[in-house]
């Protein structure tokens, strides 16, 4: 059967339930801990911050299939199913016998897969009768996705945007405003955390950690009418993102294709976790044997050079402790252009799987990532996001290995988004002004030495 | 039969031939004239400027179906078929009994339908053994599309970009560079036309007319190794863009849906002409009865306030004369944000159809266009280009009329592209700083008084 360039599922074929990979894990990911007591946080402990239904999903590590509410499925139909693309043109350009597929999540206005979880989180907030949600955004894809979801559902969206991004990425900000979100540069004088930060560091351009703290505080100060939402790392986010992997698997199954290697970029883990979940489930149940490869930036190498330990998810150290591969919450990654991968930690689910040897990881340097991005753009026609291009780099490298060995491996990778708002980075690359950053062992030791007390 | 949110054709169902609406027109569009002799330009007259096969397509007004070469169809498969979307969410938000469909051409990196003709023109240039092509670009969508097509085929692409856009839209420029195009701000010192312009108006920020002249000169000075290509107005461009209408019609036919009203924005006419062609063909053959509506900016109202006469396509007055609705080649549209609609003339095919009363036209003001754009983004999730939003405005207005009358009309409109590179305009709109521009009768009379001698 000839494989088309793009495999689309019909709307009837779209998944009706998310897949919760934790149900098939023998060792479950470690629970979130209260940083004061070092005790696991339960439903009631998390209620002031998160929506009830999302806490249930966060804590549920036994239910394999969690139904997707009809209203979310309707929203999904506006931009899903996303295409599974056979990269015929890239294969030809590489001269490889490998067969390359990618799941393209960038064909929506947020420009990435983030919308899959944004609509779910906004939906449950609305169901709970809340007025709105608060969040932070760095590069802006998550903030955009959440703005779109909230506009659709008619609830309020307050985004704290790291000040340097707010100023340098005015276009992202305007997209969020188009969707009716309020966008506040962080640190701001609207929160105690922000005011303290401004007093201590006048002229600071902000950080993701501070923006998280402000968003959490703003939700807390709302008298219970708002909750805080997060676009990665959490178990619930990987659950929602499983729609990526489920669709990919359904599309491949239609044509009887089994991938040998599954590749995704890894920042907090939302896209990688979503892509691999159903495949990993098969592996955990002993039904298949895949190679999974996480690709991270050499400038922020949580998997390949971090430690598997309890740590804060935020640099402000106000969030619960999560057990994960981490570089230490005080680690400040250098100015890599893949803003979405600049996070010191990693999803607890993926961390546990990696710890058990069920997944590989590799770190790549950004100049080689942009070379891959450019080659991909010229052959496949899509201008990829710098984040997604980490996966492209590894896919091309694996395909070139196949060229050497003559093996006809099937490679599947996640193309998470488009790079339309990243042209400053592309310009640097074209002008030969892009540098690679690799933290020294001393840099890493310094940050890891400040890990919190372990339970 | 329930209509899905998005109707996709399979790759096998994609059109294998373009449709040439001229074949069904009783009165053919008037030929291009040599501005010196006022004689029709034939194959040999046009050879120094255009590729041979494209000239044949330009002049052929009798062949209804022109096969699409396999290599172009393969390229189309990378981003086509484009979805035909049922705007369920917009219908609900409007509370209209009307059924609204849109053909979305923005899901590719050029961000618009321009790629449909760019790949065809680049293909024929390569077939002829040329080293490359030259063109001009204003807002940048056409230049981006042509860069992508040339990168795919491995031929050279020289883009003259209006200097003000080159400086104000550096991101568009970088996308073109990613695809390996050379991008020169116009006027430049690389051509005689450019040098003369710089000498006469030091500090000028350029114009589309001057960029056209430079691109034509650069092709002419290449010793026959380059040809000039153009992204709109020409008959060949409407032919290639017929793929939009053909796919739309096939998708609607699958579900037994007949549109009552077909709406498109109109600048040079490439998208509108492509969308309506096969439907207009039915109408011309007496097989159907549709309402066609062209929507143009009030600031550049060629159809609604222009004259049907022979005029230059460029402000430099070096191109052939075309018979079309025109505001006069010296008309300078005000700073409307729909850069792609700021053209003084109109496709000769559409001009003839409009002249015969087969099409309606209306002009809309840009603040009302951006109101429609924002409503569309919030309900349908896609951030539309300002150009495309002209069609959205008219579609919403027609749907609201249906709400008044209770009629369940079926409306089809062309959503030509996305607005990711137009956030400066959206920002102005959000900040209440956007103005409407309507030329006075005196402005129009002044430009129309300078029309060339008519044959």
Short mmCIF file of C-alpha atoms in Angstrom, two decimals, chain A residues 34-428:
data_model
loop_
_atom_site.label_atom_id
_atom_site.label_comp_id
_atom_site.label_asym_id
_atom_site.label_seq_id
_atom_site.Cartn_x
_atom_site.Cartn_y
_atom_site.Cartn_z
CA UNK A 34 5.25 19.62 50.35
CA UNK A 35 8.60 21.47 50.53
CA UNK A 36 8.10 22.21 54.25
CA UNK A 37 7.00 18.82 55.57
CA UNK A 38 8.46 16.63 52.79
CA UNK A 39 5.11 14.77 52.87
CA UNK A 40 3.29 13.76 49.64
CA UNK A 41 0.75 16.33 48.58
CA UNK A 42 -2.81 15.04 48.29
CA UNK A 43 -6.01 16.36 46.74
CA UNK A 44 -6.74 18.87 49.50
CA UNK A 45 -3.18 20.22 49.58
CA UNK A 46 -3.33 21.05 45.88
CA UNK A 47 -6.84 22.53 45.76
CA UNK A 48 -5.84 26.15 46.43
CA UNK A 49 -3.62 26.14 43.32
CA UNK A 50 -5.12 23.75 40.75
CA UNK A 51 -8.64 22.92 39.53
CA UNK A 52 -10.24 19.90 41.18
CA UNK A 53 -10.54 17.72 38.09
CA UNK A 54 -6.98 18.46 37.06
CA UNK A 55 -5.74 17.43 40.51
CA UNK A 56 -7.60 14.14 40.11
CA UNK A 57 -5.84 13.61 36.80
CA UNK A 58 -2.52 14.64 38.35
CA UNK A 59 -2.84 12.05 41.11
CA UNK A 60 -4.44 9.20 39.13
CA UNK A 61 -1.73 6.67 38.28
CA UNK A 62 -3.98 3.66 37.70
CA UNK A 63 -6.68 4.59 35.14
CA UNK A 64 -5.29 3.86 31.68
CA UNK A 65 -7.90 5.63 29.57
CA UNK A 66 -9.47 8.89 30.64
CA UNK A 67 -12.37 10.06 28.43
CA UNK A 68 -11.92 13.36 26.60
CA UNK A 69 -15.03 15.49 27.21
CA UNK A 70 -17.08 16.19 24.07
CA UNK A 71 -16.51 19.94 24.23
CA UNK A 72 -12.74 19.44 24.20
CA UNK A 73 -13.06 17.00 21.32
CA UNK A 74 -15.03 19.64 19.40
CA UNK A 75 -12.26 22.16 20.01
CA UNK A 76 -9.68 19.59 18.91
CA UNK A 77 -11.59 19.26 15.63
CA UNK A 78 -10.78 22.88 14.79
CA UNK A 79 -7.08 22.05 14.37
CA UNK A 80 -6.80 18.28 14.78
CA UNK A 81 -6.22 15.58 13.70
CA UNK A 82 -2.78 16.94 12.92
CA UNK A 83 -1.02 15.42 9.93
CA UNK A 84 1.43 12.55 10.19
CA UNK A 85 3.81 13.36 7.38
CA UNK A 86 6.03 10.98 5.45
CA UNK A 87 9.22 13.01 4.86
CA UNK A 88 9.75 11.79 1.29
CA UNK A 89 11.61 14.93 0.28
CA UNK A 90 13.96 14.88 3.27
CA UNK A 91 14.68 11.17 2.73
CA UNK A 92 15.56 11.91 -0.89
CA UNK A 93 17.79 14.85 0.03
CA UNK A 94 19.64 12.71 2.60
CA UNK A 95 19.90 9.72 0.27
CA UNK A 96 18.94 7.46 3.16
CA UNK A 97 17.17 4.10 3.05
CA UNK A 98 15.47 5.09 6.33
CA UNK A 99 11.78 5.93 6.27
CA UNK A 100 11.08 9.14 8.16
CA UNK A 101 7.73 10.24 9.55
CA UNK A 102 6.90 13.28 11.59
CA UNK A 103 3.82 14.28 13.52
CA UNK A 104 3.30 17.98 12.82
CA UNK A 105 1.67 19.91 15.67
CA UNK A 106 2.35 23.43 14.38
CA UNK A 107 -0.72 23.99 12.17
CA UNK A 108 -2.59 26.13 14.64
CA UNK A 109 -2.22 29.75 15.69
CA UNK A 110 -0.38 28.95 18.94
CA UNK A 111 2.20 27.40 16.61
CA UNK A 112 2.75 24.32 18.75
CA UNK A 113 1.29 21.31 20.54
CA UNK A 114 0.61 23.44 23.65
CA UNK A 115 -3.02 23.94 22.65
CA UNK A 116 -3.80 20.26 23.39
CA UNK A 117 -3.40 20.79 27.12
CA UNK A 118 -4.43 24.47 27.21
CA UNK A 119 -7.98 23.68 26.10
CA UNK A 120 -8.24 20.83 28.62
CA UNK A 121 -7.06 22.97 31.53
CA UNK A 122 -9.25 25.92 30.55
CA UNK A 123 -12.23 23.59 30.12
CA UNK A 124 -11.96 22.14 33.63
CA UNK A 125 -11.53 25.64 35.07
CA UNK A 126 -14.75 26.69 33.38
CA UNK A 127 -16.54 23.51 34.53
CA UNK A 128 -15.60 24.41 38.08
CA UNK A 129 -17.26 27.79 37.63
CA UNK A 130 -14.03 29.77 37.86
CA UNK A 131 -13.72 33.24 36.38
CA UNK A 132 -10.40 32.45 34.77
CA UNK A 133 -6.86 31.15 35.01
CA UNK A 134 -3.40 32.58 35.53
CA UNK A 135 -0.15 31.40 34.03
CA UNK A 136 3.34 32.43 33.04
CA UNK A 137 4.95 32.37 29.62
CA UNK A 138 8.50 32.68 28.44
CA UNK A 139 8.84 32.29 24.69
CA UNK A 140 5.09 32.76 24.46
CA UNK A 141 3.73 29.58 22.88
CA UNK A 142 2.04 28.37 26.04
CA UNK A 143 0.59 31.80 26.78
CA UNK A 144 -0.76 32.03 23.24
CA UNK A 145 -2.31 28.56 23.44
CA UNK A 146 -3.98 29.32 26.76
CA UNK A 147 -5.29 32.67 25.46
CA UNK A 148 -6.87 30.90 22.50
CA UNK A 149 -8.50 28.27 24.70
CA UNK A 150 -9.86 30.86 27.13
CA UNK A 151 -11.20 33.06 24.31
CA UNK A 152 -13.05 30.06 22.90
CA UNK A 153 -14.60 29.18 26.26
CA UNK A 154 -15.23 32.76 27.32
CA UNK A 155 -13.18 32.73 30.53
CA UNK A 156 -10.50 35.18 31.61
CA UNK A 157 -6.78 34.62 31.03
CA UNK A 158 -4.03 36.47 32.90
CA UNK A 159 -0.55 35.86 31.54
CA UNK A 160 2.66 36.92 33.30
CA UNK A 161 5.25 37.20 30.54
CA UNK A 162 8.95 37.33 31.38
CA UNK A 163 9.79 41.00 30.87
CA UNK A 164 12.66 40.43 28.45
CA UNK A 165 10.33 38.39 26.20
CA UNK A 166 7.52 40.92 26.63
CA UNK A 167 9.82 43.60 25.26
CA UNK A 168 11.70 41.55 22.67
CA UNK A 169 8.74 39.55 21.40
CA UNK A 170 5.99 42.16 21.04
CA UNK A 171 4.35 40.11 18.30
CA UNK A 172 3.69 37.16 20.58
CA UNK A 173 2.22 39.58 23.09
CA UNK A 174 -0.09 41.01 20.43
CA UNK A 175 -1.31 37.56 19.43
CA UNK A 176 -2.31 36.97 23.06
CA UNK A 177 -4.06 40.35 23.17
CA UNK A 178 -5.94 39.44 19.99
CA UNK A 179 -7.37 36.56 22.00
CA UNK A 180 -8.37 38.93 24.79
CA UNK A 181 -5.75 37.87 27.35
CA UNK A 182 -4.24 40.38 29.74
CA UNK A 183 -0.47 40.22 29.42
CA UNK A 184 1.64 41.63 32.27
CA UNK A 185 5.42 41.97 32.07
CA UNK A 186 7.04 40.12 34.98
CA UNK A 187 8.26 41.15 37.50
CA UNK A 188 5.31 43.49 37.93
CA UNK A 189 4.00 45.68 40.73
CA UNK A 190 0.73 43.72 40.76
CA UNK A 191 2.04 41.02 43.14
CA UNK A 192 4.05 40.97 46.37
CA UNK A 193 6.62 38.65 44.76
CA UNK A 194 6.97 41.02 41.83
CA UNK A 195 7.28 44.12 44.00
CA UNK A 196 9.92 42.44 46.17
CA UNK A 197 11.87 41.42 43.09
CA UNK A 198 11.70 44.94 41.63
CA UNK A 199 12.85 46.44 44.93
CA UNK A 200 15.75 44.02 45.21
CA UNK A 201 16.81 44.06 41.55
CA UNK A 202 15.69 47.31 39.95
CA UNK A 203 15.90 47.00 36.17
CA UNK A 204 15.70 43.19 36.19
CA UNK A 205 14.35 41.68 32.96
CA UNK A 206 12.66 38.86 34.84
CA UNK A 207 12.80 35.07 34.82
CA UNK A 208 10.43 32.18 34.30
CA UNK A 209 10.72 31.30 37.99
CA UNK A 210 9.55 34.74 39.05
CA UNK A 211 6.72 34.74 36.52
CA UNK A 212 5.50 31.40 37.88
CA UNK A 213 5.54 32.82 41.40
CA UNK A 214 3.56 35.87 40.31
CA UNK A 215 0.98 33.75 38.46
CA UNK A 216 0.55 31.45 41.47
CA UNK A 217 0.20 34.44 43.79
CA UNK A 218 -2.33 36.14 41.50
CA UNK A 219 -4.46 32.98 41.47
CA UNK A 220 -4.20 32.68 45.25
CA UNK A 221 -5.18 36.32 45.74
CA UNK A 222 -8.30 35.97 43.60
CA UNK A 223 -10.48 34.76 46.46
CA UNK A 224 -10.81 31.36 44.85
CA UNK A 225 -12.11 32.63 41.50
CA UNK A 226 -8.93 31.83 39.54
CA UNK A 227 -6.57 28.87 39.46
CA UNK A 228 -3.03 28.55 38.22
CA UNK A 229 -2.25 26.39 35.16
CA UNK A 230 1.05 25.11 33.80
CA UNK A 231 1.96 24.01 30.28
CA UNK A 232 4.51 21.26 30.89
CA UNK A 233 6.22 18.97 33.44
CA UNK A 234 3.00 17.92 35.23
CA UNK A 235 1.48 14.46 34.83
CA UNK A 236 -1.85 15.96 33.71
CA UNK A 237 -0.11 17.79 30.86
CA UNK A 238 1.50 14.59 29.55
CA UNK A 239 -1.93 12.97 29.80
CA UNK A 240 -3.53 15.62 27.57
CA UNK A 241 -0.60 15.54 25.18
CA UNK A 242 -1.03 11.78 24.72
CA UNK A 243 -3.40 12.77 21.92
CA UNK A 244 -0.24 13.36 19.83
CA UNK A 245 0.98 9.80 20.27
CA UNK A 246 -2.46 8.23 19.99
CA UNK A 247 -3.11 9.91 16.65
CA UNK A 248 0.38 9.02 15.42
CA UNK A 249 -0.09 5.37 16.32
CA UNK A 250 -3.55 5.19 14.75
CA UNK A 251 -2.22 6.75 11.54
CA UNK A 252 0.75 4.36 11.37
CA UNK A 253 -1.44 1.36 12.19
CA UNK A 254 -3.69 2.24 9.24
CA UNK A 255 -0.75 1.55 6.95
CA UNK A 256 0.76 -1.29 8.97
CA UNK A 257 3.87 0.73 9.81
CA UNK A 258 5.85 0.11 13.05
CA UNK A 259 8.49 2.69 13.95
CA UNK A 260 11.92 1.45 15.10
CA UNK A 261 12.95 4.76 16.65
CA UNK A 262 10.77 7.48 18.21
CA UNK A 263 12.37 10.86 18.75
CA UNK A 264 11.23 14.01 20.51
CA UNK A 265 12.75 17.21 21.83
CA UNK A 266 12.69 17.52 25.60
CA UNK A 267 12.31 20.67 27.69
CA UNK A 268 9.78 20.01 30.44
CA UNK A 269 8.68 16.88 28.59
CA UNK A 270 5.13 17.71 27.44
CA UNK A 271 5.60 16.95 23.76
CA UNK A 272 7.97 14.01 24.18
CA UNK A 273 5.80 12.45 26.85
CA UNK A 274 2.68 12.91 24.76
CA UNK A 275 4.26 11.49 21.62
CA UNK A 276 5.74 8.38 23.19
CA UNK A 277 3.03 7.54 25.75
CA UNK A 278 0.99 4.97 23.79
CA UNK A 279 4.12 3.42 22.29
CA UNK A 280 5.75 3.25 25.72
CA UNK A 281 2.57 1.64 27.01
CA UNK A 282 3.00 -1.18 24.48
CA UNK A 283 6.63 -1.51 25.52
CA UNK A 284 5.74 -1.63 29.22
CA UNK A 285 3.13 -4.31 28.52
CA UNK A 286 5.74 -6.30 26.60
CA UNK A 287 3.90 -5.93 23.29
CA UNK A 288 6.56 -4.07 21.32
CA UNK A 289 10.15 -2.96 21.32
CA UNK A 290 10.93 0.63 20.37
CA UNK A 291 13.95 2.87 20.82
CA UNK A 292 12.94 6.18 22.39
CA UNK A 293 15.31 9.15 22.12
CA UNK A 294 14.92 12.39 24.07
CA UNK A 295 16.87 15.29 22.52
CA UNK A 296 17.81 18.21 24.73
CA UNK A 297 19.96 21.30 24.23
CA UNK A 298 23.62 20.95 25.26
CA UNK A 299 23.12 24.25 27.09
CA UNK A 300 20.43 22.78 29.36
CA UNK A 301 21.16 19.03 29.65
CA UNK A 302 18.82 17.82 32.41
CA UNK A 303 18.75 14.17 31.31
CA UNK A 304 22.33 13.76 30.19
CA UNK A 305 24.12 15.73 32.93
CA UNK A 306 21.50 16.30 35.65
CA UNK A 307 20.68 14.37 38.81
CA UNK A 308 17.56 12.30 39.59
CA UNK A 309 16.40 13.97 42.78
CA UNK A 310 13.64 15.98 44.42
CA UNK A 311 13.79 19.62 43.40
CA UNK A 312 11.65 22.73 43.03
CA UNK A 313 9.93 23.24 39.68
CA UNK A 314 10.40 26.99 39.94
CA UNK A 315 13.41 29.14 40.70
CA UNK A 316 11.33 31.02 43.27
CA UNK A 317 11.13 27.78 45.33
CA UNK A 318 7.46 28.20 46.21
CA UNK A 319 6.12 25.24 44.23
CA UNK A 320 5.94 21.61 45.43
CA UNK A 321 9.00 19.39 45.12
CA UNK A 322 9.04 16.98 42.19
CA UNK A 323 11.35 14.00 41.76
CA UNK A 324 12.96 14.44 38.39
CA UNK A 325 16.16 14.81 36.42
CA UNK A 326 17.26 18.30 37.33
CA UNK A 327 20.16 20.67 36.95
CA UNK A 328 19.11 22.43 40.17
CA UNK A 329 16.45 25.11 40.35
CA UNK A 330 19.15 27.78 40.60
CA UNK A 331 20.69 26.71 37.29
CA UNK A 332 20.36 29.52 34.76
CA UNK A 333 20.67 28.19 31.21
CA UNK A 334 22.57 30.37 28.78
CA UNK A 335 20.82 32.30 26.04
CA UNK A 336 19.92 29.34 23.85
CA UNK A 337 17.29 30.22 21.26
CA UNK A 338 15.10 27.23 22.03
CA UNK A 339 13.26 29.10 24.80
CA UNK A 340 10.83 26.22 25.28
CA UNK A 341 13.68 23.86 26.25
CA UNK A 342 15.32 26.15 28.80
CA UNK A 343 14.01 24.44 31.91
CA UNK A 344 16.21 23.04 34.66
CA UNK A 345 14.00 20.01 35.38
CA UNK A 346 12.03 17.33 33.53
CA UNK A 347 8.67 15.60 33.73
CA UNK A 348 8.62 13.12 36.65
CA UNK A 349 7.06 10.48 34.38
CA UNK A 350 9.82 10.75 31.78
CA UNK A 351 12.44 10.97 34.53
CA UNK A 352 11.29 7.67 36.00
CA UNK A 353 11.23 5.99 32.56
CA UNK A 354 14.71 7.27 31.76
CA UNK A 355 15.96 6.21 35.17
CA UNK A 356 14.74 2.68 34.43
CA UNK A 357 16.63 2.62 31.15
CA UNK A 358 13.49 2.61 29.03
CA UNK A 359 14.57 5.70 27.11
CA UNK A 360 17.77 7.19 25.70
CA UNK A 361 18.77 10.84 25.79
CA UNK A 362 21.24 12.96 23.90
CA UNK A 363 22.27 16.61 24.02
CA UNK A 364 22.88 18.62 20.84
CA UNK A 365 24.40 22.04 20.18
CA UNK A 366 22.29 24.80 18.73
CA UNK A 367 24.35 25.58 15.63
CA UNK A 368 23.97 21.97 14.51
CA UNK A 369 20.27 22.22 15.37
CA UNK A 370 19.83 25.25 13.10
CA UNK A 371 21.71 23.49 10.28
CA UNK A 372 19.16 20.70 10.56
CA UNK A 373 16.33 23.25 10.73
CA UNK A 374 17.47 24.94 7.53
CA UNK A 375 17.88 21.66 5.67
CA UNK A 376 14.42 20.59 6.80
CA UNK A 377 12.83 23.90 5.78
CA UNK A 378 14.32 23.74 2.31
CA UNK A 379 13.27 20.16 1.64
CA UNK A 380 10.02 19.72 3.57
CA UNK A 381 8.80 23.30 3.21
CA UNK A 382 7.99 23.88 6.88
CA UNK A 383 9.97 26.43 8.88
CA UNK A 384 10.49 24.60 12.18
CA UNK A 385 10.69 26.05 15.69
CA UNK A 386 14.17 25.89 17.26
CA UNK A 387 12.78 23.53 19.91
CA UNK A 388 11.35 21.10 17.36
CA UNK A 389 14.58 21.26 15.38
CA UNK A 390 16.35 19.36 18.15
CA UNK A 391 14.27 16.35 17.16
CA UNK A 392 14.97 17.00 13.47
CA UNK A 393 18.72 16.99 14.24
CA UNK A 394 18.54 13.57 15.87
CA UNK A 395 16.22 12.18 13.16
CA UNK A 396 18.62 13.30 10.43
CA UNK A 397 21.57 11.84 12.35
CA UNK A 398 19.81 8.48 12.72
CA UNK A 399 18.83 8.53 9.03
CA UNK A 400 22.44 9.21 8.04
CA UNK A 401 23.55 6.28 10.20
CA UNK A 402 21.12 4.12 8.23
CA UNK A 403 22.72 5.40 5.05
CA UNK A 404 26.08 4.09 6.32
CA UNK A 405 24.73 0.72 7.45
CA UNK A 406 22.13 0.30 4.73
CA UNK A 407 19.41 -0.37 7.29
CA UNK A 408 15.85 0.62 6.31
CA UNK A 409 14.80 1.77 9.73
CA UNK A 410 11.53 3.58 10.33
CA UNK A 411 11.96 6.80 12.28
CA UNK A 412 9.12 8.78 13.82
CA UNK A 413 9.74 12.21 15.31
CA UNK A 414 7.63 14.95 16.80
CA UNK A 415 7.63 18.27 14.93
CA UNK A 416 6.15 20.33 17.72
CA UNK A 417 5.87 23.71 16.10
CA UNK A 418 6.76 26.46 13.68
CA UNK A 419 9.47 29.11 13.95
CA UNK A 420 7.65 32.19 12.64
CA UNK A 421 8.33 34.10 15.86
CA UNK A 422 11.96 32.95 16.07
CA UNK A 423 13.42 34.79 13.12
CA UNK A 424 15.87 36.72 15.31
CA UNK A 425 17.54 33.37 16.01
CA UNK A 426 17.50 32.39 12.34
CA UNK A 427 19.01 35.76 11.45
CA UNK A 428 21.89 35.16 13.88
#
